[in-house]
PDB file of C-alpha atoms in Angstrom:
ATOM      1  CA  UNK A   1       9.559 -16.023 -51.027  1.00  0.00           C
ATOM      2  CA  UNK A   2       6.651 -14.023 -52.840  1.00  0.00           C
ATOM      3  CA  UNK A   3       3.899 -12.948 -51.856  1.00  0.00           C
ATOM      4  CA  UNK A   4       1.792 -15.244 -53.809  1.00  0.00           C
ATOM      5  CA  UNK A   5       3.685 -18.572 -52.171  1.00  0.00           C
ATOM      6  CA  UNK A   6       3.600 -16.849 -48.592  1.00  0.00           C
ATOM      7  CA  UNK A   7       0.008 -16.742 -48.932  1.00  0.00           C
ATOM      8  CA  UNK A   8      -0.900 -19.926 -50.702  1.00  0.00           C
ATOM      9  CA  UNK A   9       1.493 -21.603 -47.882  1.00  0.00           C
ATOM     10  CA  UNK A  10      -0.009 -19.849 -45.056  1.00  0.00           C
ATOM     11  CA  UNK A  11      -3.286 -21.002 -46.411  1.00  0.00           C
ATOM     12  CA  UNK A  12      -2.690 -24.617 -45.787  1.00  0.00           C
ATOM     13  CA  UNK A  13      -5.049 -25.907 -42.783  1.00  0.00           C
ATOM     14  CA  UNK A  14      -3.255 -26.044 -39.492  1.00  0.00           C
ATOM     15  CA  UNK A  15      -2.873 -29.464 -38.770  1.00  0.00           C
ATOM     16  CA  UNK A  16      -0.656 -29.330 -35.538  1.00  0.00           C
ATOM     17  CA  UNK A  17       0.426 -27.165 -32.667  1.00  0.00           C
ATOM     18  CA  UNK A  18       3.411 -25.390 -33.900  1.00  0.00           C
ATOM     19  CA  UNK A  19       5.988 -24.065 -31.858  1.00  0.00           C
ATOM     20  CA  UNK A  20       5.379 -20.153 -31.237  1.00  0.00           C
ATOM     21  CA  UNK A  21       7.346 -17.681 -33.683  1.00  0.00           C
ATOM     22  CA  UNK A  22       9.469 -14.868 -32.699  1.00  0.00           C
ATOM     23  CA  UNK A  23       6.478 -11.918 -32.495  1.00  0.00           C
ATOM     24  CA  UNK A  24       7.345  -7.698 -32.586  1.00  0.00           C
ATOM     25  CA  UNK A  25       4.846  -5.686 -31.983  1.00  0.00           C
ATOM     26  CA  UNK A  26       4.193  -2.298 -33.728  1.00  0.00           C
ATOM     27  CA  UNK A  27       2.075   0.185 -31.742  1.00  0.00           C
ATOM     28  CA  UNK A  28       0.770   3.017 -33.783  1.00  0.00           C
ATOM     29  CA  UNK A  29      -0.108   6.433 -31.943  1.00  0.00           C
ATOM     30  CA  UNK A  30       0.699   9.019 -34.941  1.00  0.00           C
ATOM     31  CA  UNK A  31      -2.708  10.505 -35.602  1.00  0.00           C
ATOM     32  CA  UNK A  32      -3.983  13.859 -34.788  1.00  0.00           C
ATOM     33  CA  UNK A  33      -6.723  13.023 -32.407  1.00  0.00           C
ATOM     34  CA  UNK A  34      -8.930  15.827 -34.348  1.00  0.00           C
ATOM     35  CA  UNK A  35     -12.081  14.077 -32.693  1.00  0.00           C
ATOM     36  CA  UNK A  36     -11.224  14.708 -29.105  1.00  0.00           C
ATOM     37  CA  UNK A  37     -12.004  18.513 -28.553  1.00  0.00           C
ATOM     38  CA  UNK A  38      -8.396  19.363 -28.186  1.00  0.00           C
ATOM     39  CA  UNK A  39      -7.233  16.402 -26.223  1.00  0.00           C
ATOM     40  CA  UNK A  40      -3.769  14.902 -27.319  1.00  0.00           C
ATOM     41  CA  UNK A  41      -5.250  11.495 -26.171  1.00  0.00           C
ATOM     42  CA  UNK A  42      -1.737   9.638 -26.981  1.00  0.00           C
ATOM     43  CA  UNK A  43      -0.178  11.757 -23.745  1.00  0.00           C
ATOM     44  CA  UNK A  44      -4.043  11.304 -22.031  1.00  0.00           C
ATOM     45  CA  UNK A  45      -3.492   9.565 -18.679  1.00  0.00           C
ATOM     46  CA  UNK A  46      -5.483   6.583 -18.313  1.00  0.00           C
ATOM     47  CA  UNK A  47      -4.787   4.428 -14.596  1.00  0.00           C
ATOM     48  CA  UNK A  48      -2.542   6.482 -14.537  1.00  0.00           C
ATOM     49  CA  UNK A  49      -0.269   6.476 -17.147  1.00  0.00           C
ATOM     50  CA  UNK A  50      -0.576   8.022 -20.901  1.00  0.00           C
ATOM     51  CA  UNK A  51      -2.654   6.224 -23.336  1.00  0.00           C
ATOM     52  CA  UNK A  52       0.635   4.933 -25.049  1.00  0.00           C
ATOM     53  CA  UNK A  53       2.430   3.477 -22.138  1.00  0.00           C
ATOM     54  CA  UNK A  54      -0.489   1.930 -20.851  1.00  0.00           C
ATOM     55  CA  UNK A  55      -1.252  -0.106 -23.870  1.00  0.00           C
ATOM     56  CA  UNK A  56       2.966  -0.812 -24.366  1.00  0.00           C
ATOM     57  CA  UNK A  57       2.471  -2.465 -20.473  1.00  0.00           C
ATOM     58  CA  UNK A  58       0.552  -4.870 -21.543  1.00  0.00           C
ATOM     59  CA  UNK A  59       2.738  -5.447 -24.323  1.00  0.00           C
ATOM     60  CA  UNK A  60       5.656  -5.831 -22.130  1.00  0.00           C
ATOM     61  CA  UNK A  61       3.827  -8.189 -19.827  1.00  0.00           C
ATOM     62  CA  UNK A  62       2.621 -10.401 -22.611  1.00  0.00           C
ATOM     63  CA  UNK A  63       5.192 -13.854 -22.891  1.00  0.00           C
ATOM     64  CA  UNK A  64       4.672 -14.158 -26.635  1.00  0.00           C
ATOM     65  CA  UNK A  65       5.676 -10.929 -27.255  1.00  0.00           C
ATOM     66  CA  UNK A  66       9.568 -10.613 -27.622  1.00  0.00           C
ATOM     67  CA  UNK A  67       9.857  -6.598 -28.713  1.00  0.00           C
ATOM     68  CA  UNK A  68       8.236  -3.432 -29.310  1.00  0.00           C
ATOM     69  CA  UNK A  69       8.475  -0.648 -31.696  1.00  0.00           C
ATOM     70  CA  UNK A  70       6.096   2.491 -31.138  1.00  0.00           C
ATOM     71  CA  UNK A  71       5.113   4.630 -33.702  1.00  0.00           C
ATOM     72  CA  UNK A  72       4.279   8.149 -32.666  1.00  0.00           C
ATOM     73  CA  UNK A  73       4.222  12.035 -34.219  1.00  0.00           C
ATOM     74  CA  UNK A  74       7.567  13.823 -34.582  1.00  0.00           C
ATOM     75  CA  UNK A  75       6.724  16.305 -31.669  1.00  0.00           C
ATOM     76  CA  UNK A  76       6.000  13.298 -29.637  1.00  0.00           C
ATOM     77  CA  UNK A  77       8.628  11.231 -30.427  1.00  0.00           C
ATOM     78  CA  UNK A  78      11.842  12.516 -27.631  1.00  0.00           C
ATOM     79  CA  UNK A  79       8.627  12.320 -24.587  1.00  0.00           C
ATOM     80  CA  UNK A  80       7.148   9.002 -25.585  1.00  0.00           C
ATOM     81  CA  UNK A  81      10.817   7.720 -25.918  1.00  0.00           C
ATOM     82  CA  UNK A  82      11.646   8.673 -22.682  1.00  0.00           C
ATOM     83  CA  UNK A  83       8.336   7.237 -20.998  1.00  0.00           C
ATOM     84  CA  UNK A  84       8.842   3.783 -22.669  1.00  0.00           C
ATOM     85  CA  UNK A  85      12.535   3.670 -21.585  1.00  0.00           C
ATOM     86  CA  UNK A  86      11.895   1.414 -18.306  1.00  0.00           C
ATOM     87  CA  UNK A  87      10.112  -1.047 -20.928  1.00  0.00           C
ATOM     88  CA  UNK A  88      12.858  -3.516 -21.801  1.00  0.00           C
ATOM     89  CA  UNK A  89      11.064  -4.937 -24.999  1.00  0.00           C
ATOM     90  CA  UNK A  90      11.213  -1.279 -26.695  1.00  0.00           C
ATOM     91  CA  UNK A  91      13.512  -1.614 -29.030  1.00  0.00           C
ATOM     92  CA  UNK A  92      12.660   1.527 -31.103  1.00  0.00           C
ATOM     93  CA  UNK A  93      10.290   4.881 -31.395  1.00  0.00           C
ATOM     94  CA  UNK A  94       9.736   6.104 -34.816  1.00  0.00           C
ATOM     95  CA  UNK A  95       7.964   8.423 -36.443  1.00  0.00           C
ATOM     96  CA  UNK A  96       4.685   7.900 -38.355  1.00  0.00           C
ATOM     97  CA  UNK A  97       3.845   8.422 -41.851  1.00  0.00           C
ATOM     98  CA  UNK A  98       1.386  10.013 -43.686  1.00  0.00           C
ATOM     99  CA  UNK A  99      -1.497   7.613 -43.248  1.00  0.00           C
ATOM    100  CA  UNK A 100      -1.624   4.722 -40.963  1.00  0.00           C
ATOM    101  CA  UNK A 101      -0.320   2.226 -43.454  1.00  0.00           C
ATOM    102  CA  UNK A 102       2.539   3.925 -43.559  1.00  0.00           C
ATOM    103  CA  UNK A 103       3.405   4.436 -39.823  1.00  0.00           C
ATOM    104  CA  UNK A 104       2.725   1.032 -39.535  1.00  0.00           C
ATOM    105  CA  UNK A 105       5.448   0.133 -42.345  1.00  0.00           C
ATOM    106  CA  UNK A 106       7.843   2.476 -40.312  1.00  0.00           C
ATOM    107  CA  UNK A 107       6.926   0.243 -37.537  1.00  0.00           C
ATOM    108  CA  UNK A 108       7.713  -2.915 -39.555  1.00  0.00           C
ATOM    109  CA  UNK A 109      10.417  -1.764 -40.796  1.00  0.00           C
ATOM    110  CA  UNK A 110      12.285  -1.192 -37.006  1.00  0.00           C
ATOM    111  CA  UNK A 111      11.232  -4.156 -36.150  1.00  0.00           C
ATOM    112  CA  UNK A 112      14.653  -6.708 -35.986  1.00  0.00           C
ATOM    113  CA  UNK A 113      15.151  -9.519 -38.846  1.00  0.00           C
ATOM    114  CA  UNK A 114      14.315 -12.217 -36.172  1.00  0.00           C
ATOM    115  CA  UNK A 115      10.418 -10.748 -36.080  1.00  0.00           C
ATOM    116  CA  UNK A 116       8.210 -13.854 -37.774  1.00  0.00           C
ATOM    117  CA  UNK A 117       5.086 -12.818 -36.125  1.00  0.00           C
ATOM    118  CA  UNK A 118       3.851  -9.042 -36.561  1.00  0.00           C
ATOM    119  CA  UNK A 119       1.462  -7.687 -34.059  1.00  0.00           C
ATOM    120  CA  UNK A 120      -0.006  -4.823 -34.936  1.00  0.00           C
ATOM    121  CA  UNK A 121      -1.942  -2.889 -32.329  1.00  0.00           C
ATOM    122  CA  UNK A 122      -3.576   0.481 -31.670  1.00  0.00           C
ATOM    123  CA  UNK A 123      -2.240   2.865 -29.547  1.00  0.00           C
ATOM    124  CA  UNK A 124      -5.543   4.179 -28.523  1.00  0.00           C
ATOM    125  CA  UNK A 125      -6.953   0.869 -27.176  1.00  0.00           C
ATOM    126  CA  UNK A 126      -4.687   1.210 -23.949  1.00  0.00           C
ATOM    127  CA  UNK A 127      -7.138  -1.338 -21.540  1.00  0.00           C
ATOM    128  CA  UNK A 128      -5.839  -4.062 -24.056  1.00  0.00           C
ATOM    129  CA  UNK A 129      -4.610  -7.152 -21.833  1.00  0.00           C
ATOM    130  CA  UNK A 130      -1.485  -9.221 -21.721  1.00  0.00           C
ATOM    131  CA  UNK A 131      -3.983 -12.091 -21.885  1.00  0.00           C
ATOM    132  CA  UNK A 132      -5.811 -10.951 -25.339  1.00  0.00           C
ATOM    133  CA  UNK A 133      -2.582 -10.313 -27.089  1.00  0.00           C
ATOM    134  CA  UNK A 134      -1.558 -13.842 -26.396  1.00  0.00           C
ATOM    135  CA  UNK A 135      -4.978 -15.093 -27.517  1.00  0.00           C
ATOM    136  CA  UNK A 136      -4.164 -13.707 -30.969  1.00  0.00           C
ATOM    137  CA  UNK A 137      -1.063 -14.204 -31.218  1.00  0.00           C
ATOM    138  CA  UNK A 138      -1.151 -17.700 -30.835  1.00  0.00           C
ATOM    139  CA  UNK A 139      -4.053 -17.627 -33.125  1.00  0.00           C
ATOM    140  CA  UNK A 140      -1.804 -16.092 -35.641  1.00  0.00           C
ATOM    141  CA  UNK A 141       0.989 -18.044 -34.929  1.00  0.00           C
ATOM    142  CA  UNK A 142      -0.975 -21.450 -36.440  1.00  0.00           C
ATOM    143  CA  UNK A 143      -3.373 -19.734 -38.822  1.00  0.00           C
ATOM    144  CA  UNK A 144      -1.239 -17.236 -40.250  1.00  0.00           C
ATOM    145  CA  UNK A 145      -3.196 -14.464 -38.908  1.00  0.00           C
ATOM    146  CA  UNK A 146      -5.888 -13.159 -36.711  1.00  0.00           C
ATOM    147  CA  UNK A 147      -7.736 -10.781 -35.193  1.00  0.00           C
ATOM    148  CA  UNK A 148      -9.751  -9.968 -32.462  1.00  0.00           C
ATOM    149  CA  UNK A 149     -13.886  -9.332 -32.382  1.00  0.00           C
ATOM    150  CA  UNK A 150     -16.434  -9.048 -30.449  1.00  0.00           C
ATOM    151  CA  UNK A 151     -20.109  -9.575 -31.765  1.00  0.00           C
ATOM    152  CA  UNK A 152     -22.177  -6.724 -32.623  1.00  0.00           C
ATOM    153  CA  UNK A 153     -25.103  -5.900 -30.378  1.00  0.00           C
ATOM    154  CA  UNK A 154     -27.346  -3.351 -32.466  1.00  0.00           C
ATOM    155  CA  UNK A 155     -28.879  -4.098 -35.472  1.00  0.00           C
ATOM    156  CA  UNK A 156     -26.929  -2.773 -38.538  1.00  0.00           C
ATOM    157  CA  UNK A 157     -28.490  -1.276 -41.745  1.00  0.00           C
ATOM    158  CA  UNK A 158     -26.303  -0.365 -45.053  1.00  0.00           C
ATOM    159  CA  UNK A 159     -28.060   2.834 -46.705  1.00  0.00           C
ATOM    160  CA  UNK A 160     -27.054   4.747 -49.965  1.00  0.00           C
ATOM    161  CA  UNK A 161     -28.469   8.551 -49.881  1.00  0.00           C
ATOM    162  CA  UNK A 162     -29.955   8.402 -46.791  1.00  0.00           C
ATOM    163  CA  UNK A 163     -32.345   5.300 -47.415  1.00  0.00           C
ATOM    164  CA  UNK A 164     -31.962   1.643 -46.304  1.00  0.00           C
ATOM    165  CA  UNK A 165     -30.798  -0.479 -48.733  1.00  0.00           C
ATOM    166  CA  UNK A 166     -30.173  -3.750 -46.918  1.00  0.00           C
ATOM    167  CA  UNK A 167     -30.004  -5.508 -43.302  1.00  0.00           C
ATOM    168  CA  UNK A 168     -27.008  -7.756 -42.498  1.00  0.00           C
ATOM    169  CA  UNK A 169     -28.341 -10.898 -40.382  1.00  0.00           C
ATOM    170  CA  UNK A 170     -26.692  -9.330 -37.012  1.00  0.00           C
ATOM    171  CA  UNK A 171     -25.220 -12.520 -35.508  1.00  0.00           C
ATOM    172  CA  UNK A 172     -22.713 -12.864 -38.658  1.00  0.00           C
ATOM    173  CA  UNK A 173     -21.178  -9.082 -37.761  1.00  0.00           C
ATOM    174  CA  UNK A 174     -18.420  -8.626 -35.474  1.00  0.00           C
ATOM    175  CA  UNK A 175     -16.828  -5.288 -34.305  1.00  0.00           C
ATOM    176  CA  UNK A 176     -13.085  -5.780 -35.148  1.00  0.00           C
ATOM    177  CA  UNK A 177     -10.362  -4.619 -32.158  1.00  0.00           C
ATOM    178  CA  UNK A 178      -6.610  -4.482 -32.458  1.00  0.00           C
ATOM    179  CA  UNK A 179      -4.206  -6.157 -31.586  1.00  0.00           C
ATOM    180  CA  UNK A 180      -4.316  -7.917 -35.635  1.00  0.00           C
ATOM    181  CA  UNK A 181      -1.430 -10.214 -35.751  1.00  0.00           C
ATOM    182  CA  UNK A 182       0.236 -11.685 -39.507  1.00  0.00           C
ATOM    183  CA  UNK A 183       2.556 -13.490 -40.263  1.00  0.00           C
ATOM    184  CA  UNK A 184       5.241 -10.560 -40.914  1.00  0.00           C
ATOM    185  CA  UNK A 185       6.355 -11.254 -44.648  1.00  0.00           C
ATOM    186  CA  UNK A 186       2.410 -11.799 -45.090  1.00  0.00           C
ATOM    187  CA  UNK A 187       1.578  -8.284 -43.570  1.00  0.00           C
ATOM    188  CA  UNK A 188       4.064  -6.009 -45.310  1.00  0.00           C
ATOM    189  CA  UNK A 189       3.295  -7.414 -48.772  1.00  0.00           C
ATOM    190  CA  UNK A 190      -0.233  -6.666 -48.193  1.00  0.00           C
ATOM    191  CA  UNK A 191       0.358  -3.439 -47.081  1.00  0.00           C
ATOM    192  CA  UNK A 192       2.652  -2.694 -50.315  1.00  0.00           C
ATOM    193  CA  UNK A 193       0.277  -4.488 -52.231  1.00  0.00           C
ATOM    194  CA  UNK A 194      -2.751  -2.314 -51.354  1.00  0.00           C
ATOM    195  CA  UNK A 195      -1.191   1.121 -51.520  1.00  0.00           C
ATOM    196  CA  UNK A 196       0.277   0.009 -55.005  1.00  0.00           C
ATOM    197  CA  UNK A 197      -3.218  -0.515 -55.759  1.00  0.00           C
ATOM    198  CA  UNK A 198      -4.777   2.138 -53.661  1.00  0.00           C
ATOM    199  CA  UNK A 199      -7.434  -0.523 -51.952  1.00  0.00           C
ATOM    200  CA  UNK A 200      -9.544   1.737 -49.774  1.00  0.00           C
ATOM    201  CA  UNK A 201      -8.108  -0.272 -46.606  1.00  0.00           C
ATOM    202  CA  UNK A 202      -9.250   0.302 -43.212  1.00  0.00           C
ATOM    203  CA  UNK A 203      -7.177  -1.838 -41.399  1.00  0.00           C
ATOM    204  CA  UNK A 204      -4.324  -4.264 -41.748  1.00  0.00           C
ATOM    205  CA  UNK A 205      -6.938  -7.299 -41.728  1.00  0.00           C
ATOM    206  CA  UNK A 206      -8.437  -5.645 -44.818  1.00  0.00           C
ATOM    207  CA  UNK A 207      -5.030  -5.369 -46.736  1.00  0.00           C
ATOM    208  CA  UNK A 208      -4.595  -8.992 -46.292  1.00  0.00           C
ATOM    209  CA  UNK A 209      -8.406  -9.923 -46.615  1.00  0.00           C
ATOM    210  CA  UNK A 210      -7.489  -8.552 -50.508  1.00  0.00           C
ATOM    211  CA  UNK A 211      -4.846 -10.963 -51.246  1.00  0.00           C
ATOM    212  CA  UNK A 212      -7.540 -13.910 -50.336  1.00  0.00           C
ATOM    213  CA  UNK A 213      -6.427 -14.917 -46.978  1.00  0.00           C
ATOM    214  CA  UNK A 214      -8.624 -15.804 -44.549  1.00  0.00           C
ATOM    215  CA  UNK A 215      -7.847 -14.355 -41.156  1.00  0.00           C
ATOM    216  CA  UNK A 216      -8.770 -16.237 -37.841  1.00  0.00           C
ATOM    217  CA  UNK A 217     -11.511 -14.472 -35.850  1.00  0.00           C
ATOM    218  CA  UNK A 218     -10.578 -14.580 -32.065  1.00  0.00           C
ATOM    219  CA  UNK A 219     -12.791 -13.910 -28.555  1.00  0.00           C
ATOM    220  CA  UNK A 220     -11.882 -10.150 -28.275  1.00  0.00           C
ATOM    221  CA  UNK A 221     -13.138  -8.100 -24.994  1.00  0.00           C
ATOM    222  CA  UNK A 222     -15.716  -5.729 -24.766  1.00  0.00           C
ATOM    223  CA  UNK A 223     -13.322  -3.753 -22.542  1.00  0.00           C
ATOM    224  CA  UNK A 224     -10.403  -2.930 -25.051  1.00  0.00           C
ATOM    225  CA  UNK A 225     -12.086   0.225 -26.740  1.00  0.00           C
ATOM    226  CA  UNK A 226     -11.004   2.296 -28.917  1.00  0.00           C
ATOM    227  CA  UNK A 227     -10.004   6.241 -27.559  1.00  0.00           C
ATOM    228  CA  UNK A 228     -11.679   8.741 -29.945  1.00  0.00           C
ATOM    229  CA  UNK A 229     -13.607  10.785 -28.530  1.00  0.00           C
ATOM    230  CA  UNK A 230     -13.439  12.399 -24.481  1.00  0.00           C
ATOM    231  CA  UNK A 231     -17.217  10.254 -24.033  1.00  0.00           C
ATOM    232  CA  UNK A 232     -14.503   7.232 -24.393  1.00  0.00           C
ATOM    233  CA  UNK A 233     -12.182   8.316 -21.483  1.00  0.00           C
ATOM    234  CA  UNK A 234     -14.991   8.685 -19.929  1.00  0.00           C
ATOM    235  CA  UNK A 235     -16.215   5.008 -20.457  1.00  0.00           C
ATOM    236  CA  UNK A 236     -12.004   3.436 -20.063  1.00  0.00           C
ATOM    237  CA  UNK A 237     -12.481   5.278 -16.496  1.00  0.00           C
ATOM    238  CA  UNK A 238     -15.500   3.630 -15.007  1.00  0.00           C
ATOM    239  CA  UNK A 239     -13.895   0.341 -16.644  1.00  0.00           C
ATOM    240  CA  UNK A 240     -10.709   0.870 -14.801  1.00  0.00           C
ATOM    241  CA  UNK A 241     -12.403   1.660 -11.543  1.00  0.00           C
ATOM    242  CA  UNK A 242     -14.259  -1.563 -11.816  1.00  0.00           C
ATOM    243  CA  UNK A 243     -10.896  -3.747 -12.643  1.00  0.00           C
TER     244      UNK A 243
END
């Protein structure tokens, strides 16, 4: 099917509860961490465990999830391999490209041909929950995708050369998390799509945001943070000593 009938089909209001797809998930912790002071904050522990393995857990734990392919740095790849080896739904450990739409293709691409469902998640955002991940996935699973938010609580300005140029109404913003599930067909021809084009994509919601799909917004949770700089271990501690 192309891309253009995957997306006009997908676009089709939900009209009943359909029965849940076959989901992979693709875990992405390739980058370079250059933000954390010389921390290798894939390999940081957190409860624990490194970053990594503590966000694959809850991947392992979550029902709608049926298998897992990490997506790590070439000097990480034999450790993180090893760690994830008690995980049952680990089907594979790859190595990343040279930008995160590429790792995450490597990830898609290791994923087995029964994968409908692509979850997509960050491998820095290890206090995700089993609970969360089904949330979205089952969001995805009748809307064709979604993602999880959470609303934002300061007031945002967009400025060009250091002066205000505008103020967004604040209760239409949401700060974006991971995991962003799409239907899998949907995701890698948006992620071909935009690199062909060289979109200026920040995430995998924004790749498919440019073919003109609207993506489900889902409850996220304030606690699944993203890891990028030590201030954040700092803030995933106190919110694991409070679990």
């Amino acid at each position: 099917m192309s891309l253009e009938k995957t997306v006009k089909k997908l676009s089709k209001p939900a009209r009943k509860v359909l029965k849940l797809k076959y989901c992979g998930a693709v875990i992405v912790a390739a980058g370079s961490a250059s933000r954390m002071g010389g921390i290798d904050k894939v390999m940081e522990p957190v409860g624990g465990v490194p970053m990594v393995v503590k966000a694959v857990s809850a991947f392992q734990e979550c029902p709608a999830v049926k298998e897992i392919v990490v997506v790590t740095r070439q000097d990480l790849l034999t450790e993180i391999a090893h760690l994830t080896m008690e995980y049952d739904k680990v089907k594979a450990v790859v190595v990343g490209g040279e930008d995160r739409a590429e790792s995450v293709n490597n990830g898609l691409n290791a994923l087995s041909e029964k994968v409908k469902l692509a979850a997509v998640h960050d491998g820095a955002r290890p206090l995700v929950t089993w609970e969360l991940i089904d949330r979205v996935v089952r969001a995805a699973n009748t809307y064709g995708g979604a993602v999880p938010g959470v609303p934002v609580k300061d007031t945002v300005k967009i400025a060009t050369g250091g002066l205000v140029q505008q103020t967004p109404e604040r209760k239409t913003l949401y700060a974006i998390q991971t995991p962003q599930v799409f239907d899998f067909d949907l995701l890698r021809g948006a992620l071909q799509k935009a690199k062909l084009e060289e979109l200026p994509i920040t995430d995998d919601c924004g790749a498919v945001e440019a073919l003109g799909f609207k993506v489900k917004l889902v409850e996220g949770d304030e606690r699944n943070i993203k890891i990028t700089t030590p201030l954040d271990l700092k803030v995933a501690a106190a919110y694991m000593e409070e679990a």
